[in-house]
CSV table of C-alpha atoms and ligand atoms in Angstrom, one decimal:
chain,number,residue,atom,x,y,z
A,1,MET,CA,10.2,-19.4,-20.1
A,2,THR,CA,13.7,-18.7,-19.1
A,3,LYS,CA,15.7,-21.8,-18.5
A,4,ARG,CA,17.6,-22.0,-15.2
A,5,ALA,CA,20.6,-24.2,-14.7
A,6,LEU,CA,22.2,-25.3,-11.4
A,7,ILE,CA,25.8,-26.4,-12.0
A,8,THR,CA,27.9,-28.2,-9.4
A,9,GLY,CA,31.6,-27.9,-9.9
A,10,ILE,CA,31.1,-24.5,-11.5
A,11,THR,CA,34.6,-23.3,-10.6
A,12,GLY,CA,36.2,-26.2,-12.5
A,13,GLN,CA,37.2,-26.3,-16.2
A,14,ASP,CA,34.0,-27.8,-17.4
A,15,GLY,CA,31.8,-25.7,-15.1
A,16,ALA,CA,33.3,-22.5,-16.6
A,17,TYR,CA,32.9,-23.6,-20.2
A,18,LEU,CA,29.4,-24.8,-19.6
A,19,ALA,CA,28.5,-21.6,-17.8
A,20,GLN,CA,29.8,-19.7,-20.9
A,21,LEU,CA,27.8,-21.8,-23.3
A,22,LEU,CA,24.5,-21.6,-21.2
A,23,HIS,CA,25.0,-17.8,-20.7
A,24,GLY,CA,25.2,-17.4,-24.4
A,25,LYS,CA,21.9,-19.3,-24.7
A,26,GLY,CA,20.1,-17.0,-22.2
A,27,TYR,CA,20.0,-19.3,-19.2
A,28,GLU,CA,19.8,-18.0,-15.7
A,29,LEU,CA,22.8,-19.5,-14.0
A,30,PHE,CA,23.4,-20.8,-10.5
A,31,GLY,CA,26.6,-22.4,-9.3
A,32,LEU,CA,27.2,-24.5,-6.2
A,33,VAL,CA,30.5,-23.6,-4.5
A,34,ALA,CA,31.9,-25.1,-1.4
A,35,ARG,CA,33.7,-22.0,-0.3
A,36,ARG,CA,33.4,-18.4,-1.5
A,37,GLY,CA,37.1,-17.9,-2.1
A,38,THR,CA,37.7,-15.3,-4.9
A,39,GLU,CA,40.7,-17.3,-6.2
A,40,SER,CA,38.6,-20.2,-7.3
A,41,LEU,CA,36.5,-18.0,-9.6
A,42,TRP,CA,39.4,-17.3,-12.0
A,43,ARG,CA,38.1,-19.6,-14.8
A,44,LEU,CA,34.7,-17.9,-14.8
A,45,ARG,CA,36.4,-14.6,-14.8
A,46,GLU,CA,38.7,-15.6,-17.7
A,47,LEU,CA,35.7,-16.6,-19.8
A,48,GLY,CA,33.8,-13.4,-18.9
A,49,VAL,CA,30.9,-15.1,-17.1
A,50,GLU,CA,31.7,-14.4,-13.4
A,51,GLN,CA,29.0,-11.8,-13.1
A,52,ALA,CA,26.4,-14.0,-14.9
A,53,VAL,CA,26.4,-16.7,-12.2
A,54,SER,CA,24.7,-16.6,-8.8
A,55,LEU,CA,26.7,-18.6,-6.4
A,56,ILE,CA,25.1,-20.8,-3.8
A,57,GLN,CA,27.1,-22.2,-1.0
A,58,GLY,CA,26.9,-25.9,-0.6
A,59,ASP,CA,28.6,-29.2,-0.9
A,60,LEU,CA,27.8,-32.5,-2.6
A,61,THR,CA,28.4,-34.3,0.7
A,62,ASP,CA,25.9,-32.1,2.6
A,63,LEU,CA,22.4,-33.2,1.6
A,64,SER,CA,20.6,-30.3,3.4
A,65,SER,CA,22.7,-27.7,1.4
A,66,LEU,CA,21.6,-29.4,-1.8
A,67,PHE,CA,18.0,-29.1,-0.9
A,68,ARG,CA,18.5,-25.5,-0.2
A,69,ALA,CA,20.4,-25.0,-3.5
A,70,VAL,CA,17.6,-26.7,-5.6
A,71,GLU,CA,14.9,-24.7,-3.7
A,72,THR,CA,16.9,-21.4,-4.3
A,73,ALA,CA,17.7,-22.0,-8.0
A,74,GLN,CA,14.5,-23.7,-9.0
A,75,PRO,CA,16.5,-25.2,-11.9
A,76,THR,CA,15.0,-26.6,-15.1
A,77,GLU,CA,18.4,-28.4,-15.6
A,78,VAL,CA,21.0,-29.6,-13.1
A,79,TYR,CA,24.5,-30.4,-14.3
A,80,ASN,CA,26.5,-32.4,-11.7
A,81,LEU,CA,30.1,-31.7,-12.6
A,82,GLY,CA,31.4,-31.5,-9.0
A,83,ALA,CA,33.9,-34.2,-8.2
A,84,GLN,CA,37.2,-35.2,-6.7
A,85,SER,CA,38.4,-35.4,-10.3
A,86,PHE,CA,42.1,-36.2,-10.0
A,87,VAL,CA,42.6,-39.9,-10.5
A,88,GLY,CA,46.1,-39.8,-9.0
A,89,ALA,CA,44.9,-38.4,-5.7
A,90,SER,CA,42.2,-41.0,-5.3
A,91,TRP,CA,44.6,-43.6,-3.9
A,92,ALA,CA,45.6,-41.2,-1.1
A,93,GLN,CA,42.0,-40.2,-0.4
A,94,PRO,CA,39.8,-43.1,-1.4
A,95,ALA,CA,37.0,-42.4,1.1
A,96,VAL,CA,36.8,-38.7,0.3
A,97,THR,CA,36.7,-39.6,-3.4
A,98,ALA,CA,33.9,-42.1,-2.8
A,99,GLN,CA,32.0,-39.6,-0.6
A,100,VAL,CA,32.0,-36.9,-3.3
A,101,ASN,CA,31.8,-38.9,-6.5
A,102,SER,CA,29.4,-41.6,-5.3
A,103,ILE,CA,27.4,-40.5,-2.3
A,104,GLY,CA,27.4,-36.9,-3.7
A,105,VAL,CA,25.6,-38.2,-6.7
A,106,VAL,CA,22.9,-39.9,-4.6
A,107,ASN,CA,22.6,-36.7,-2.6
A,108,ILE,CA,22.0,-34.4,-5.6
A,109,LEU,CA,19.7,-37.0,-7.2
A,110,GLU,CA,17.7,-37.1,-4.0
A,111,ALA,CA,17.5,-33.4,-3.7
A,112,VAL,CA,16.2,-33.1,-7.3
A,113,ARG,CA,13.8,-36.0,-7.0
A,114,ARG,CA,12.2,-34.8,-3.8
A,115,SER,CA,12.1,-31.0,-4.5
A,116,ARG,CA,11.8,-30.7,-8.3
A,117,PRO,CA,11.5,-34.2,-10.0
A,118,GLU,CA,10.7,-32.7,-13.4
A,119,THR,CA,14.2,-31.1,-13.5
A,120,ARG,CA,16.5,-32.6,-16.1
A,121,PHE,CA,19.7,-34.0,-14.7
A,122,TYR,CA,23.2,-34.5,-16.2
A,123,GLN,CA,25.8,-36.7,-14.5
A,124,ALA,CA,29.5,-36.3,-15.4
A,125,SER,CA,30.6,-39.9,-15.8
A,126,SER,CA,34.1,-40.8,-17.0
A,127,SER,CA,36.0,-43.0,-19.4
A,128,GLU,CA,38.0,-44.1,-16.4
A,129,MET,CA,35.1,-46.4,-15.7
A,130,PHE,CA,36.2,-48.5,-18.6
A,131,GLY,CA,39.7,-48.9,-17.1
A,132,LEU,CA,41.3,-52.2,-18.1
A,133,VAL,CA,40.0,-52.2,-21.7
A,134,ARG,CA,40.2,-55.2,-23.9
A,135,ASN,CA,38.8,-53.8,-27.1
A,136,ASP,CA,40.1,-51.2,-29.5
A,137,ALA,CA,37.4,-48.5,-29.0
A,138,GLN,CA,34.9,-48.1,-26.1
A,139,ASP,CA,31.3,-47.3,-26.6
A,140,GLU,CA,28.1,-47.4,-24.4
A,141,SER,CA,28.0,-51.3,-24.5
A,142,THR,CA,31.7,-51.8,-23.4
A,143,PRO,CA,32.0,-53.5,-20.0
A,144,PHE,CA,33.4,-51.5,-17.1
A,145,TYR,CA,36.5,-52.4,-15.2
A,146,PRO,CA,37.7,-49.4,-13.2
A,147,ARG,CA,41.4,-49.3,-12.2
A,148,SER,CA,41.4,-46.6,-9.5
A,149,PRO,CA,39.3,-45.6,-6.5
A,150,TYR,CA,38.3,-42.7,-8.7
A,151,GLY,CA,37.1,-45.0,-11.4
A,152,VAL,CA,35.1,-47.1,-8.9
A,153,SER,CA,33.5,-44.1,-7.4
A,154,LYS,CA,32.5,-42.7,-10.8
A,155,LEU,CA,31.0,-46.0,-11.7
A,156,ALA,CA,28.8,-46.0,-8.6
A,157,GLY,CA,27.7,-42.4,-9.5
A,158,HIS,CA,26.9,-43.6,-13.1
A,159,TRP,CA,24.8,-46.5,-11.9
A,160,PHE,CA,22.9,-44.3,-9.4
A,161,THR,CA,22.0,-42.0,-12.3
A,162,VAL,CA,20.8,-45.0,-14.4
A,163,ASN,CA,18.9,-46.4,-11.4
A,164,TYR,CA,17.1,-43.1,-10.6
A,165,ARG,CA,16.1,-42.8,-14.3
A,166,GLU,CA,14.7,-46.4,-14.3
A,167,SER,CA,13.2,-46.3,-10.7
A,168,TYR,CA,11.6,-42.9,-10.8
A,169,GLY,CA,11.4,-42.0,-14.4
A,170,MET,CA,13.7,-39.0,-13.9
A,171,HIS,CA,15.1,-37.2,-17.0
A,172,ALA,CA,18.7,-38.2,-15.9
A,173,SER,CA,21.4,-38.6,-18.4
A,174,SER,CA,25.0,-39.6,-18.1
A,175,GLY,CA,27.9,-38.4,-20.3
A,176,ILE,CA,30.8,-40.9,-20.4
A,177,LEU,CA,33.4,-38.3,-21.3
A,178,PHE,CA,36.9,-39.2,-22.4
A,179,ASN,CA,39.7,-36.9,-21.3
A,180,HIS,CA,39.0,-33.3,-22.2
A,181,GLU,CA,41.5,-30.5,-21.8
A,182,SER,CA,41.9,-26.7,-22.3
A,183,PRO,CA,44.0,-23.8,-21.2
A,184,LEU,CA,41.8,-23.8,-18.1
A,185,ARG,CA,42.8,-27.3,-17.1
A,186,GLY,CA,44.3,-27.8,-13.6
A,187,LEU,CA,48.0,-28.2,-13.3
A,188,GLU,CA,47.7,-31.7,-11.8
A,189,PHE,CA,46.6,-33.2,-15.1
A,190,VAL,CA,49.2,-34.4,-17.5
A,191,THR,CA,48.4,-32.2,-20.5
A,192,ARG,CA,48.5,-28.9,-18.5
A,193,LYS,CA,51.5,-30.1,-16.5
A,194,VAL,CA,53.3,-30.5,-19.8
A,195,THR,CA,52.2,-27.3,-21.5
A,196,ASP,CA,53.0,-25.2,-18.3
A,197,ALA,CA,56.5,-26.9,-18.2
A,198,VAL,CA,57.0,-26.1,-21.9
A,199,ALA,CA,56.4,-22.4,-21.2
A,200,ARG,CA,58.6,-22.4,-18.1
A,201,ILE,CA,61.5,-24.2,-19.9
A,202,LYS,CA,61.2,-22.0,-22.9
A,203,LEU,CA,61.3,-18.9,-20.7
A,204,GLY,CA,64.2,-20.2,-18.7
A,205,LYS,CA,62.4,-20.8,-15.4
A,206,GLN,CA,62.7,-24.6,-15.4
A,207,SER,CA,64.9,-27.1,-17.1
A,208,GLU,CA,63.3,-30.5,-16.7
A,209,LEU,CA,59.9,-32.1,-16.4
A,210,ARG,CA,59.3,-35.3,-14.4
A,211,LEU,CA,56.5,-37.5,-15.6
A,212,GLY,CA,55.2,-41.0,-14.8
A,213,ASN,CA,53.9,-43.5,-17.4
A,214,ILE,CA,54.5,-41.8,-20.7
A,215,ASP,CA,53.4,-44.8,-22.7
A,216,ALA,CA,49.8,-44.4,-21.5
A,217,GLN,CA,47.4,-43.5,-24.3
A,218,ARG,CA,44.5,-41.2,-24.0
A,219,ASP,CA,41.7,-39.9,-26.3
A,220,TRP,CA,42.1,-36.1,-25.7
A,221,GLY,CA,39.5,-33.6,-26.8
A,222,PHE,CA,38.7,-30.0,-26.1
A,223,ALA,CA,36.5,-29.2,-23.0
A,224,GLY,CA,34.7,-26.4,-24.9
A,225,ASP,CA,33.4,-29.0,-27.4
A,226,TYR,CA,32.4,-31.5,-24.7
A,227,VAL,CA,30.1,-29.2,-22.7
A,228,GLU,CA,28.0,-28.8,-25.9
A,229,ALA,CA,27.4,-32.5,-25.7
A,230,MET,CA,26.3,-32.2,-22.1
A,231,TRP,CA,23.7,-29.6,-23.0
A,232,LEU,CA,22.5,-31.5,-26.0
A,233,MET,CA,21.8,-34.6,-23.8
A,234,LEU,CA,19.4,-32.6,-21.7
A,235,GLN,CA,17.6,-31.2,-24.8
A,236,GLN,CA,16.5,-34.7,-25.9
A,237,ASP,CA,13.0,-36.0,-25.3
A,238,LYS,CA,14.4,-39.1,-23.7
A,239,PRO,CA,17.3,-39.3,-21.2
A,240,ASP,CA,20.1,-41.7,-22.0
A,241,ASP,CA,23.9,-42.4,-21.7
A,242,TYR,CA,26.4,-41.3,-24.3
A,243,VAL,CA,30.2,-41.7,-24.9
A,244,ILE,CA,31.8,-38.4,-25.8
A,245,ALA,CA,35.2,-38.7,-27.4
A,246,THR,CA,37.3,-37.9,-30.5
A,247,GLY,CA,38.1,-41.5,-31.5
A,248,THR,CA,41.8,-40.7,-31.7
A,249,THR,CA,44.3,-41.8,-29.2
A,250,THR,CA,47.8,-40.3,-28.5
A,251,THR,CA,50.5,-41.5,-26.1
A,252,VAL,CA,51.7,-39.1,-23.3
A,253,ARG,CA,55.1,-39.3,-25.1
A,254,GLU,CA,53.7,-38.1,-28.4
A,255,MET,CA,51.7,-35.4,-26.6
A,256,CYS,CA,55.0,-34.2,-25.1
A,257,ARG,CA,56.6,-34.2,-28.5
A,258,ILE,CA,53.8,-32.1,-30.0
A,259,ALA,CA,53.7,-29.6,-27.1
A,260,PHE,CA,57.5,-29.2,-26.8
A,261,SER,CA,58.0,-28.9,-30.6
A,262,HIS,CA,55.5,-26.1,-30.8
A,263,ALA,CA,57.9,-24.0,-28.6
A,264,GLY,CA,60.9,-25.2,-30.7
A,265,LEU,CA,62.0,-27.6,-28.0
A,266,ASN,CA,62.9,-31.3,-28.1
A,267,TYR,CA,61.1,-33.1,-25.3
A,268,GLU,CA,63.8,-35.8,-25.1
A,269,ASN,CA,66.2,-33.1,-23.7
A,270,HIS,CA,63.8,-32.2,-20.8
A,271,VAL,CA,61.4,-35.1,-19.9
A,272,ILE,CA,62.6,-37.4,-17.1
A,273,VAL,CA,60.6,-40.5,-16.4
A,274,ASP,CA,60.2,-40.8,-12.6
A,275,PRO,CA,59.0,-44.2,-11.3
A,276,LYS,CA,57.6,-42.4,-8.2
A,277,LEU,CA,55.0,-40.8,-10.4
A,278,PHE,CA,53.6,-44.2,-11.7
A,279,ARG,CA,50.2,-45.0,-10.4
A,280,PRO,CA,49.5,-48.2,-8.4
A,281,ALA,CA,47.3,-49.3,-11.3
A,282,ASP,CA,47.1,-47.3,-14.5
A,283,VAL,CA,44.7,-47.3,-17.5
A,284,ASP,CA,47.0,-48.0,-20.4
A,285,MET,CA,44.8,-47.0,-23.3
A,286,LEU,CA,41.5,-45.3,-23.8
A,287,ARG,CA,39.8,-44.6,-27.2
A,288,GLY,CA,36.1,-43.7,-27.4
A,289,ASN,CA,33.6,-44.4,-30.1
A,290,ALA,CA,31.1,-41.5,-30.0
A,291,ALA,CA,29.0,-42.8,-32.9
A,292,LYS,CA,25.8,-42.7,-30.8
A,293,ALA,CA,26.3,-39.1,-29.8
A,294,GLN,CA,26.8,-38.2,-33.4
A,295,ARG,CA,23.7,-40.1,-34.6
A,296,VAL,CA,21.3,-39.0,-31.8
A,297,LEU,CA,22.6,-35.7,-30.6
A,298,GLY,CA,24.3,-34.5,-33.9
A,299,TRP,CA,27.4,-33.9,-31.8
A,300,ARG,CA,31.0,-34.3,-33.1
A,301,PRO,CA,34.3,-32.9,-31.8
A,302,LYS,CA,35.6,-29.8,-33.6
A,303,THR,CA,39.1,-29.6,-32.2
A,304,GLU,CA,41.9,-32.1,-32.8
A,305,VAL,CA,44.6,-32.8,-30.3
A,306,THR,CA,47.5,-30.9,-32.0
A,307,THR,CA,45.4,-27.7,-32.3
A,308,LEU,CA,44.4,-28.1,-28.7
A,309,LEU,CA,47.9,-28.6,-27.3
A,310,ARG,CA,49.3,-25.7,-29.3
A,311,ALA,CA,46.6,-23.4,-27.9
A,312,MET,CA,47.4,-24.6,-24.4
A,313,VAL,CA,51.1,-24.0,-24.9
A,314,ASP,CA,50.4,-20.5,-26.3
A,315,ALA,CA,48.2,-19.7,-23.3
A,316,ASP,CA,50.8,-20.9,-20.8
A,317,MET,CA,53.5,-18.9,-22.7
A,318,ARG,CA,51.4,-15.8,-22.1
A,319,ARG,CA,50.7,-16.7,-18.4
A,320,VAL,CA,54.3,-17.5,-17.6
A,321,GLY,CA,55.4,-14.4,-19.5
A,322,ARG,CA,53.1,-12.2,-17.4
A,323,GLU,CA,54.5,-13.8,-14.2
A,324,ARG,CA,58.0,-12.8,-15.3
A,325,ALA,CA,56.9,-9.2,-16.1
A,326,ALA,CA,55.1,-8.8,-12.7
B,1,LIG,O1,45.9,-36.3,-17.1
B,1,LIG,P1,45.7,-37.4,-16.2
B,1,LIG,O2,45.9,-37.2,-14.8
B,1,LIG,O3,44.2,-37.9,-16.6
B,1,LIG,P2,43.4,-39.2,-16.3
B,1,LIG,O4,43.9,-40.0,-15.1
B,1,LIG,O5,43.2,-39.9,-17.6
B,1,LIG,O6,42.0,-38.7,-15.8
B,1,LIG,C1,41.3,-37.5,-16.4
B,1,LIG,O7,40.4,-38.0,-17.4
B,1,LIG,C2,39.3,-38.8,-17.0
B,1,LIG,C3,38.5,-39.1,-18.2
B,1,LIG,O8,39.0,-40.4,-18.7
B,1,LIG,C4,38.5,-38.0,-16.0
B,1,LIG,F1,37.5,-38.7,-15.5
B,1,LIG,C5,39.4,-37.6,-14.8
B,1,LIG,O9,38.7,-36.8,-13.9
B,1,LIG,C6,40.6,-36.8,-15.4
B,1,LIG,O10,40.1,-35.6,-15.9
B,1,LIG,O11,46.6,-38.7,-16.7
B,1,LIG,C7,46.6,-39.2,-18.0
B,1,LIG,C8,47.6,-40.2,-18.2
B,1,LIG,C9,47.6,-41.3,-17.1
B,1,LIG,O12,47.8,-42.6,-17.7
B,1,LIG,C10,48.8,-41.0,-16.2
B,1,LIG,O13,49.4,-42.1,-15.5
B,1,LIG,O14,48.9,-39.6,-18.0
B,1,LIG,C11,49.7,-40.4,-17.2
B,1,LIG,N1,50.8,-39.6,-16.6
B,1,LIG,C12,52.1,-39.7,-16.8
B,1,LIG,N2,52.8,-38.9,-16.1
B,1,LIG,C13,50.6,-38.6,-15.8
B,1,LIG,C14,51.9,-38.1,-15.4
B,1,LIG,N3,49.5,-38.0,-15.3
B,1,LIG,C15,49.6,-36.9,-14.4
B,1,LIG,N4,48.5,-36.4,-13.9
B,1,LIG,N5,50.9,-36.5,-14.0
B,1,LIG,C16,52.0,-37.0,-14.5
B,1,LIG,O15,53.1,-36.6,-14.2
């Protein structure tokens, strides 16, 4: 039987990598999109899977559109990757963040439960739920203490997923993913903001880069590795929750050093710390322990942070170079 996947957030970084992975495995693919603007499909196009996906118009905040999407796609697996995913914006738009990241999860769980309860369900949870961490490495038993409206909203989505699994016996799993990046990352996130700036500075289009808290530490992995973990979770007999991380933490400052030096630049000559870019409450340090994912799923990260950042700088050098030629 052909497997059929419905992916919310298909136009985002993870949606594109997941679509590429599932296409390679022979899945029939359906993607929920809020608007059918051609621009937003650039990631699917870049990975060569644009034509492989049937797009269904809908929105996580519109329950009726989700019923229609599930009825149209008849999915064997649903991956809920759709979100207001930028932590920084969640203070300016806390209610929208909660609508999409919390109520949106209830909506898609309800649509699946009532239309196709046998469908396997993946929820994109986040290491931001750990927030104010007190231990050296976070795993599935670490207490949550979110530090942003985003973190709070994701925690509600996470618990709704656990609750639907326990209440209705749904095959619903939650991946607690630590930061994961790629050349397809949005420019609002710090890694891509840095690698794009490196390319622009190197090519003479920009001279400085303004950043906020450069002492923050994150556990950065490659998105392409992380979507494999999502898929593996839904192939298990039993649904469960898993931390997905590399176990290595790097400061934003060190990340800048690696990215700038790859282009032969010294970050200290270009990076300016701007207090206006500090968050009202930040997460100072995240480092995941993915031992359970390794033991149960056989998953482990393949890409370390320096390789990842260099690939992102290279991709941005090509992109910015093309802009210049155009
Ligand atoms: O790249 P960031 O915006 O990612 P953040 O907030 O950790 O969230 C990302 O990872 C989560 C997983 O843990 C996801 F759930 C979430 O959707 C998103 O993908 O910021 C990383 C760190 C923060 O401490 C931030 O304060 O970098 C610091 N930072 C310093 N200057 C900056 C900047 N972040 C951004 N975006 N822009 C800056 O100029």
